[in-house]
PDB file of C-alpha atoms in Angstrom:
ATOM      1  CA  SER M   1      -2.711  -5.819  16.126  1.00 64.00           C
ATOM      2  CA  GLN M   2       0.486  -4.183  14.989  1.00 65.00           C
ATOM      3  CA  GLU M   3       0.597  -0.433  14.549  1.00 89.00           C
ATOM      4  CA  LEU M   4       3.095   1.660  12.652  1.00 94.00           C
ATOM      5  CA  GLU M   5       3.643   5.295  13.494  1.00 95.00           C
ATOM      6  CA  GLN M   6       5.387   7.533  11.016  1.00 96.00           C
ATOM      7  CA  SER M   7       6.986  10.863  11.771  1.00 96.00           C
ATOM      8  CA  PRO M   8       6.831  13.545  10.738  1.00 97.00           C
ATOM      9  CA  GLN M   9       3.361  13.594   9.171  1.00 96.00           C
ATOM     10  CA  SER M  10       4.553  16.119   6.618  1.00 97.00           C
ATOM     11  CA  LEU M  11       7.785  17.760   5.674  1.00 97.00           C
ATOM     12  CA  ILE M  12       8.792  20.690   3.514  1.00 98.00           C
ATOM     13  CA  VAL M  13      12.478  20.919   2.642  1.00 98.00           C
ATOM     14  CA  GLN M  14      14.559  23.115   0.429  1.00 98.00           C
ATOM     15  CA  GLU M  15      16.006  21.385  -2.597  1.00 98.00           C
ATOM     16  CA  GLY M  16      19.448  20.037  -1.797  1.00 98.00           C
ATOM     17  CA  LYS M  17      18.761  19.464   1.885  1.00 98.00           C
ATOM     18  CA  ASN M  18      18.853  16.119   3.648  1.00 98.00           C
ATOM     19  CA  LEU M  19      15.876  14.680   5.473  1.00 98.00           C
ATOM     20  CA  THR M  20      14.846  11.683   7.573  1.00 98.00           C
ATOM     21  CA  ILE M  21      11.506   9.953   7.972  1.00 98.00           C
ATOM     22  CA  ASN M  22      10.912   7.550  10.839  1.00 97.00           C
ATOM     23  CA  CYS M  23       8.683   4.537  11.231  1.00 97.00           C
ATOM     24  CA  THR M  24       8.119   3.021  14.683  1.00 96.00           C
ATOM     25  CA  SER M  25       6.362  -0.265  15.271  1.00 94.00           C
ATOM     26  CA  SER M  26       4.468  -1.456  18.334  1.00 91.00           C
ATOM     27  CA  LYS M  27       5.811  -4.949  17.672  1.00 88.00           C
ATOM     28  CA  THR M  28       8.988  -6.574  16.387  1.00 87.00           C
ATOM     29  CA  LEU M  29       9.380  -6.066  12.670  1.00 86.00           C
ATOM     30  CA  TYR M  30      10.056  -9.142  10.566  1.00 84.00           C
ATOM     31  CA  GLY M  31       9.794  -7.434   7.233  1.00 89.00           C
ATOM     32  CA  LEU M  32       9.740  -3.665   6.810  1.00 93.00           C
ATOM     33  CA  TYR M  33       8.936  -2.076   3.465  1.00 95.00           C
ATOM     34  CA  TRP M  34       9.237   1.456   2.208  1.00 97.00           C
ATOM     35  CA  TYR M  35       6.977   2.619  -0.600  1.00 97.00           C
ATOM     36  CA  LYS M  36       6.558   5.946  -2.332  1.00 97.00           C
ATOM     37  CA  GLN M  37       3.252   7.222  -3.662  1.00 96.00           C
ATOM     38  CA  LYS M  38       2.542  10.139  -5.939  1.00 92.00           C
ATOM     39  CA  TYR M  39      -0.911  11.692  -5.636  1.00 83.00           C
ATOM     40  CA  GLY M  40      -3.453   9.761  -7.654  1.00 81.00           C
ATOM     41  CA  GLU M  41      -1.044   6.931  -8.400  1.00 88.00           C
ATOM     42  CA  GLY M  42      -0.105   3.566  -7.054  1.00 91.00           C
ATOM     43  CA  LEU M  43       2.650   2.627  -4.631  1.00 95.00           C
ATOM     44  CA  ILE M  44       6.189   2.270  -5.868  1.00 95.00           C
ATOM     45  CA  PHE M  45       8.417  -0.140  -3.964  1.00 95.00           C
ATOM     46  CA  LEU M  46      11.626   1.404  -2.628  1.00 96.00           C
ATOM     47  CA  MET M  47      13.247  -1.073  -0.253  1.00 94.00           C
ATOM     48  CA  MET M  48      12.680  -4.034   2.024  1.00 94.00           C
ATOM     49  CA  LEU M  49      14.554  -4.629   5.293  1.00 94.00           C
ATOM     50  CA  GLN M  50      14.489  -7.804   7.307  1.00 89.00           C
ATOM     51  CA  LYS M  51      17.474  -8.091   9.559  1.00 88.00           C
ATOM     52  CA  GLY M  52      18.231  -5.991  12.597  1.00 88.00           C
ATOM     53  CA  GLY M  53      20.894  -3.446  11.728  1.00 90.00           C
ATOM     54  CA  GLU M  54      20.299  -3.878   8.014  1.00 94.00           C
ATOM     55  CA  GLU M  55      20.842  -0.873   5.794  1.00 96.00           C
ATOM     56  CA  LYS M  56      20.033  -0.507   2.103  1.00 96.00           C
ATOM     57  CA  SER M  57      20.576   2.294  -0.342  1.00 95.00           C
ATOM     58  CA  HIS M  58      19.193   3.163  -3.730  1.00 89.00           C
ATOM     59  CA  GLU M  59      20.466   6.287  -5.426  1.00 90.00           C
ATOM     60  CA  LYS M  60      20.113   8.986  -2.763  1.00 95.00           C
ATOM     61  CA  ILE M  61      17.746   7.100  -0.491  1.00 97.00           C
ATOM     62  CA  THR M  62      18.980   5.005   2.440  1.00 98.00           C
ATOM     63  CA  ALA M  63      16.828   2.938   4.761  1.00 97.00           C
ATOM     64  CA  LYS M  64      17.835   1.315   8.037  1.00 96.00           C
ATOM     65  CA  LEU M  65      16.233  -1.138  10.419  1.00 95.00           C
ATOM     66  CA  ASP M  66      17.420  -0.742  13.982  1.00 92.00           C
ATOM     67  CA  GLU M  67      18.980  -3.584  15.960  1.00 79.00           C
ATOM     68  CA  LYS M  68      15.891  -4.150  18.067  1.00 86.00           C
ATOM     69  CA  LYS M  69      13.811  -4.304  14.884  1.00 80.00           C
ATOM     70  CA  GLN M  70      11.108  -1.966  16.020  1.00 92.00           C
ATOM     71  CA  GLN M  71      12.083   1.163  14.159  1.00 95.00           C
ATOM     72  CA  SER M  72      13.159   2.061  10.667  1.00 96.00           C
ATOM     73  CA  SER M  73      14.374   5.305   9.172  1.00 97.00           C
ATOM     74  CA  LEU M  74      14.442   6.550   5.599  1.00 98.00           C
ATOM     75  CA  HIS M  75      17.069   9.136   4.775  1.00 98.00           C
ATOM     76  CA  ILE M  76      17.196  11.199   1.606  1.00 98.00           C
ATOM     77  CA  THR M  77      20.423  12.976   0.771  1.00 97.00           C
ATOM     78  CA  ALA M  78      20.435  16.169  -1.286  1.00 97.00           C
ATOM     79  CA  SER M  79      16.691  16.159  -1.915  1.00 97.00           C
ATOM     80  CA  GLN M  80      15.311  16.918  -5.365  1.00 97.00           C
ATOM     81  CA  PRO M  81      11.828  17.853  -6.574  1.00 96.00           C
ATOM     82  CA  SER M  82      11.497  14.295  -7.906  1.00 95.00           C
ATOM     83  CA  HIS M  83      11.614  13.043  -4.314  1.00 97.00           C
ATOM     84  CA  ALA M  84       8.321  14.755  -3.487  1.00 97.00           C
ATOM     85  CA  GLY M  85       5.423  12.464  -2.658  1.00 97.00           C
ATOM     86  CA  ILE M  86       4.049  10.352   0.141  1.00 97.00           C
ATOM     87  CA  TYR M  87       6.360   7.875   1.819  1.00 98.00           C
ATOM     88  CA  LEU M  88       4.744   4.866   3.422  1.00 97.00           C
ATOM     89  CA  CYS M  89       6.275   2.235   5.628  1.00 97.00           C
ATOM     90  CA  GLY M  90       4.647  -1.174   5.703  1.00 95.00           C
ATOM     91  CA  ALA M  91       5.206  -4.262   7.840  1.00 93.00           C
ATOM     92  CA  ASP M  92       4.633  -7.940   7.199  1.00 87.00           C
ATOM     93  CA  ARG M  93       1.801  -9.286   9.274  1.00 83.00           C
ATOM     94  CA  SER M  94       0.594 -12.787   9.964  1.00 78.00           C
ATOM     95  CA  PRO M  95      -1.438 -13.879   8.068  1.00 78.00           C
ATOM     96  CA  PRO M  96       0.000 -12.319   4.897  1.00 84.00           C
ATOM     97  CA  GLY M  97      -0.615  -8.733   3.840  1.00 87.00           C
ATOM     98  CA  LEU M  98       0.964  -5.482   4.877  1.00 90.00           C
ATOM     99  CA  VAL M  99       0.107  -3.123   7.705  1.00 92.00           C
ATOM    100  CA  PHE M 100       0.903   0.448   6.700  1.00 95.00           C
ATOM    101  CA  GLY M 101       1.768   3.606   8.536  1.00 96.00           C
ATOM    102  CA  ALA M 102      -0.240   6.754   7.858  1.00 95.00           C
ATOM    103  CA  GLY M 103       2.415   8.107   5.533  1.00 96.00           C
ATOM    104  CA  THR M 104       4.709  11.138   5.432  1.00 97.00           C
ATOM    105  CA  ILE M 105       4.021  13.850   2.881  1.00 97.00           C
ATOM    106  CA  LEU M 106       7.234  15.286   1.488  1.00 98.00           C
ATOM    107  CA  ARG M 107       7.386  18.536  -0.438  1.00 97.00           C
ATOM    108  CA  VAL M 108      10.643  19.789  -1.914  1.00 97.00           C
ATOM    109  CA  LYS M 109      10.932  23.502  -2.657  1.00 96.00           C
ATOM    110  CA  SER M 110      13.045  24.542  -5.618  1.00 92.00           C
TER     111      SER M 110
ATOM    112  CA  ASP W   1       5.056  -7.596 -17.839  1.00 67.00           C
ATOM    113  CA  ALA W   2       2.778  -4.551 -17.696  1.00 81.00           C
ATOM    114  CA  GLY W   3       2.466  -4.760 -13.931  1.00 94.00           C
ATOM    115  CA  VAL W   4      -0.753  -5.017 -11.951  1.00 97.00           C
ATOM    116  CA  ILE W   5      -3.591  -3.598 -14.005  1.00 97.00           C
ATOM    117  CA  GLN W   6      -6.720  -2.179 -12.452  1.00 98.00           C
ATOM    118  CA  SER W   7      -9.871  -0.910 -14.085  1.00 98.00           C
ATOM    119  CA  PRO W   8     -11.522   1.462 -14.154  1.00 98.00           C
ATOM    120  CA  ARG W   9      -9.140   4.183 -12.936  1.00 97.00           C
ATOM    121  CA  HIS W  10     -12.034   6.349 -11.866  1.00 97.00           C
ATOM    122  CA  GLU W  11     -15.602   5.433 -11.036  1.00 98.00           C
ATOM    123  CA  VAL W  12     -18.425   7.733 -10.047  1.00 98.00           C
ATOM    124  CA  THR W  13     -21.671   6.108  -9.088  1.00 97.00           C
ATOM    125  CA  GLU W  14     -24.872   6.905  -7.288  1.00 97.00           C
ATOM    126  CA  MET W  15     -25.637   5.590  -3.849  1.00 98.00           C
ATOM    127  CA  GLY W  16     -27.353   2.224  -4.001  1.00 97.00           C
ATOM    128  CA  GLN W  17     -25.761   1.163  -7.259  1.00 98.00           C
ATOM    129  CA  GLU W  18     -23.553  -1.878  -7.687  1.00 98.00           C
ATOM    130  CA  VAL W  19     -19.883  -1.216  -8.330  1.00 98.00           C
ATOM    131  CA  THR W  20     -17.356  -3.721  -9.661  1.00 98.00           C
ATOM    132  CA  LEU W  21     -13.622  -3.082  -9.564  1.00 98.00           C
ATOM    133  CA  ARG W  22     -11.290  -5.245 -11.606  1.00 98.00           C
ATOM    134  CA  CYS W  23      -7.703  -6.382 -11.232  1.00 98.00           C
ATOM    135  CA  LYS W  24      -5.250  -8.325 -13.361  1.00 98.00           C
ATOM    136  CA  PRO W  25      -2.250  -9.422 -11.277  1.00 97.00           C
ATOM    137  CA  ILE W  26       1.258  -9.990 -12.543  1.00 96.00           C
ATOM    138  CA  SER W  27       1.554 -13.345 -14.254  1.00 95.00           C
ATOM    139  CA  GLY W  28       3.037 -15.994 -11.983  1.00 93.00           C
ATOM    140  CA  HIS W  29       2.188 -14.252  -8.726  1.00 94.00           C
ATOM    141  CA  ASP W  30       0.297 -16.528  -6.367  1.00 94.00           C
ATOM    142  CA  TYR W  31      -0.913 -13.908  -3.896  1.00 95.00           C
ATOM    143  CA  LEU W  32      -3.396 -11.146  -4.610  1.00 96.00           C
ATOM    144  CA  PHE W  33      -4.388  -8.425  -2.160  1.00 96.00           C
ATOM    145  CA  TRP W  34      -7.128  -5.788  -2.160  1.00 98.00           C
ATOM    146  CA  TYR W  35      -6.489  -2.608  -0.154  1.00 97.00           C
ATOM    147  CA  ARG W  36      -8.532   0.510   0.457  1.00 97.00           C
ATOM    148  CA  GLN W  37      -7.010   3.943   1.042  1.00 96.00           C
ATOM    149  CA  THR W  38      -8.838   6.819   2.714  1.00 94.00           C
ATOM    150  CA  MET W  39      -7.683  10.012   4.363  1.00 90.00           C
ATOM    151  CA  MET W  40      -9.121   8.937   7.697  1.00 90.00           C
ATOM    152  CA  ARG W  41      -7.896   5.354   7.866  1.00 91.00           C
ATOM    153  CA  GLY W  42      -4.952   5.245   5.480  1.00 92.00           C
ATOM    154  CA  LEU W  43      -4.222   1.993   3.642  1.00 94.00           C
ATOM    155  CA  GLU W  44      -6.160  -1.012   4.924  1.00 94.00           C
ATOM    156  CA  LEU W  45      -6.039  -4.612   3.774  1.00 95.00           C
ATOM    157  CA  LEU W  46      -9.480  -5.846   2.809  1.00 97.00           C
ATOM    158  CA  ILE W  47      -8.906  -9.391   1.601  1.00 96.00           C
ATOM    159  CA  TYR W  48      -6.220 -11.584   0.097  1.00 95.00           C
ATOM    160  CA  PHE W  49      -6.164 -14.646  -2.132  1.00 96.00           C
ATOM    161  CA  ASN W  50      -3.610 -17.411  -2.405  1.00 95.00           C
ATOM    162  CA  ASN W  51      -3.737 -19.473  -5.591  1.00 95.00           C
ATOM    163  CA  ASN W  52      -7.163 -17.966  -6.377  1.00 96.00           C
ATOM    164  CA  VAL W  53      -8.627 -18.989  -3.010  1.00 96.00           C
ATOM    165  CA  PRO W  54      -9.788 -16.301  -0.549  1.00 96.00           C
ATOM    166  CA  ILE W  55      -7.806 -16.844   2.633  1.00 93.00           C
ATOM    167  CA  ASP W  56      -8.496 -13.889   4.911  1.00 92.00           C
ATOM    168  CA  ASP W  57     -11.408 -11.511   4.419  1.00 94.00           C
ATOM    169  CA  SER W  58     -11.427 -10.126   7.946  1.00 92.00           C
ATOM    170  CA  GLY W  59     -10.703  -6.664   6.587  1.00 93.00           C
ATOM    171  CA  MET W  60     -13.833  -6.516   4.465  1.00 95.00           C
ATOM    172  CA  PRO W  61     -15.914  -3.814   6.137  1.00 91.00           C
ATOM    173  CA  GLU W  62     -19.414  -5.174   5.546  1.00 91.00           C
ATOM    174  CA  ASP W  63     -21.375  -7.839   3.763  1.00 94.00           C
ATOM    175  CA  ARG W  64     -21.945  -5.327   0.988  1.00 97.00           C
ATOM    176  CA  PHE W  65     -18.368  -6.029  -0.051  1.00 98.00           C
ATOM    177  CA  SER W  66     -17.436  -9.217  -1.861  1.00 98.00           C
ATOM    178  CA  ALA W  67     -14.400 -10.342  -3.820  1.00 98.00           C
ATOM    179  CA  LYS W  68     -13.754 -13.156  -6.251  1.00 98.00           C
ATOM    180  CA  MET W  69     -10.827 -14.580  -8.140  1.00 98.00           C
ATOM    181  CA  PRO W  70     -12.183 -16.942 -10.802  1.00 97.00           C
ATOM    182  CA  ASN W  71      -8.723 -17.584 -12.255  1.00 96.00           C
ATOM    183  CA  ALA W  72      -5.087 -16.680 -11.755  1.00 95.00           C
ATOM    184  CA  SER W  73      -5.276 -13.635 -13.997  1.00 96.00           C
ATOM    185  CA  PHE W  74      -8.418 -11.876 -12.804  1.00 97.00           C
ATOM    186  CA  SER W  75     -10.042 -10.671  -9.608  1.00 98.00           C
ATOM    187  CA  THR W  76     -13.022  -8.482  -8.815  1.00 98.00           C
ATOM    188  CA  LEU W  77     -14.110  -6.473  -5.823  1.00 98.00           C
ATOM    189  CA  LYS W  78     -17.825  -5.750  -5.752  1.00 98.00           C
ATOM    190  CA  ILE W  79     -19.791  -3.348  -3.600  1.00 98.00           C
ATOM    191  CA  GLN W  80     -23.558  -3.796  -3.591  1.00 97.00           C
ATOM    192  CA  PRO W  81     -25.244  -1.530  -2.691  1.00 97.00           C
ATOM    193  CA  SER W  82     -22.692   1.260  -2.635  1.00 98.00           C
ATOM    194  CA  GLU W  83     -22.770   4.073  -0.063  1.00 97.00           C
ATOM    195  CA  PRO W  84     -21.036   7.471   0.044  1.00 97.00           C
ATOM    196  CA  ARG W  85     -18.713   6.251   2.831  1.00 96.00           C
ATOM    197  CA  ASP W  86     -17.307   3.680   0.410  1.00 97.00           C
ATOM    198  CA  SER W  87     -15.654   6.519  -1.503  1.00 97.00           C
ATOM    199  CA  ALA W  88     -11.925   5.779  -1.476  1.00 97.00           C
ATOM    200  CA  VAL W  89      -9.052   4.608  -3.637  1.00 97.00           C
ATOM    201  CA  TYR W  90      -9.004   0.837  -3.986  1.00 98.00           C
ATOM    202  CA  PHE W  91      -5.692  -0.846  -4.742  1.00 98.00           C
ATOM    203  CA  CYS W  92      -4.926  -4.318  -5.922  1.00 97.00           C
ATOM    204  CA  ALA W  93      -1.473  -5.803  -5.297  1.00 96.00           C
ATOM    205  CA  SER W  94       0.174  -9.102  -6.132  1.00 96.00           C
ATOM    206  CA  SER W  95       3.301 -10.950  -5.014  1.00 94.00           C
ATOM    207  CA  TYR W  96       5.143 -14.249  -5.398  1.00 90.00           C
ATOM    208  CA  HIS W  97       4.754 -15.081  -1.747  1.00 79.00           C
ATOM    209  CA  GLY W  98       2.649 -13.831   1.116  1.00 71.00           C
ATOM    210  CA  GLY W  99       5.485 -12.189   2.983  1.00 74.00           C
ATOM    211  CA  ASN W 100       9.166 -11.333   2.907  1.00 75.00           C
ATOM    212  CA  THR W 101       8.805 -10.210  -0.662  1.00 84.00           C
ATOM    213  CA  GLU W 102       7.885  -7.113  -2.567  1.00 89.00           C
ATOM    214  CA  ALA W 103       4.212  -6.590  -3.352  1.00 93.00           C
ATOM    215  CA  PHE W 104       3.486  -4.848  -6.647  1.00 94.00           C
ATOM    216  CA  PHE W 105       0.618  -2.394  -6.582  1.00 96.00           C
ATOM    217  CA  GLY W 106      -1.722  -1.340  -9.346  1.00 97.00           C
ATOM    218  CA  GLN W 107      -2.537   2.290 -10.076  1.00 96.00           C
ATOM    219  CA  GLY W 108      -5.732   2.080  -8.059  1.00 97.00           C
ATOM    220  CA  THR W 109      -9.390   2.815  -8.726  1.00 98.00           C
ATOM    221  CA  ARG W 110     -10.711   6.074  -7.326  1.00 97.00           C
ATOM    222  CA  LEU W 111     -14.324   5.435  -6.363  1.00 98.00           C
ATOM    223  CA  THR W 112     -16.731   8.246  -5.657  1.00 98.00           C
ATOM    224  CA  VAL W 113     -20.233   7.409  -4.482  1.00 98.00           C
ATOM    225  CA  VAL W 114     -22.628  10.361  -4.620  1.00 97.00           C
TER     226      VAL W 114
END
């Protein structure tokens, strides 16, 4: 079965700093999803990547899928307290449904 | 659309009792997924439906767990009898297709079995 490893497990950054979260798959990724979760709430979709080398941005968050399609990174520029939460990467599996990484807990200090 | 709606948001029950979690997917979505989230195991897929039909229930942990989708707008996940190790947050998600598309998640039901 496919496994996703996220790093780091947790991260504390000063407001205004940049940060990167990584997601590495044991198998080729055909659909890679980034979600954000606030404690006690559901998952909020951020971005989906499918093609090797693909890069997408939304506001100050950029996600990339490497050429070999086994790793993705999520980069946040000039972090803000609103960025705090748990970031989860998920991968399409066959049959349908997502396999998720363990998540990265992000705290942003003001 | 109000998104995926789950009820209740919180459930506390005694060991041995039956628990029923409810989900209303987004209208028009033909796939519905039930996930469980725990500290130890993270987010795990339990079962999914396509056009109201259960397709893959290999993630259901035990026979105590069952899920139904009587129509396109309603699904239930039942645990009978419940055990303390079932304590977790249960999420329902729906999507237009099974893959290559965003899945929309509900707010989850936090289940505590004492």
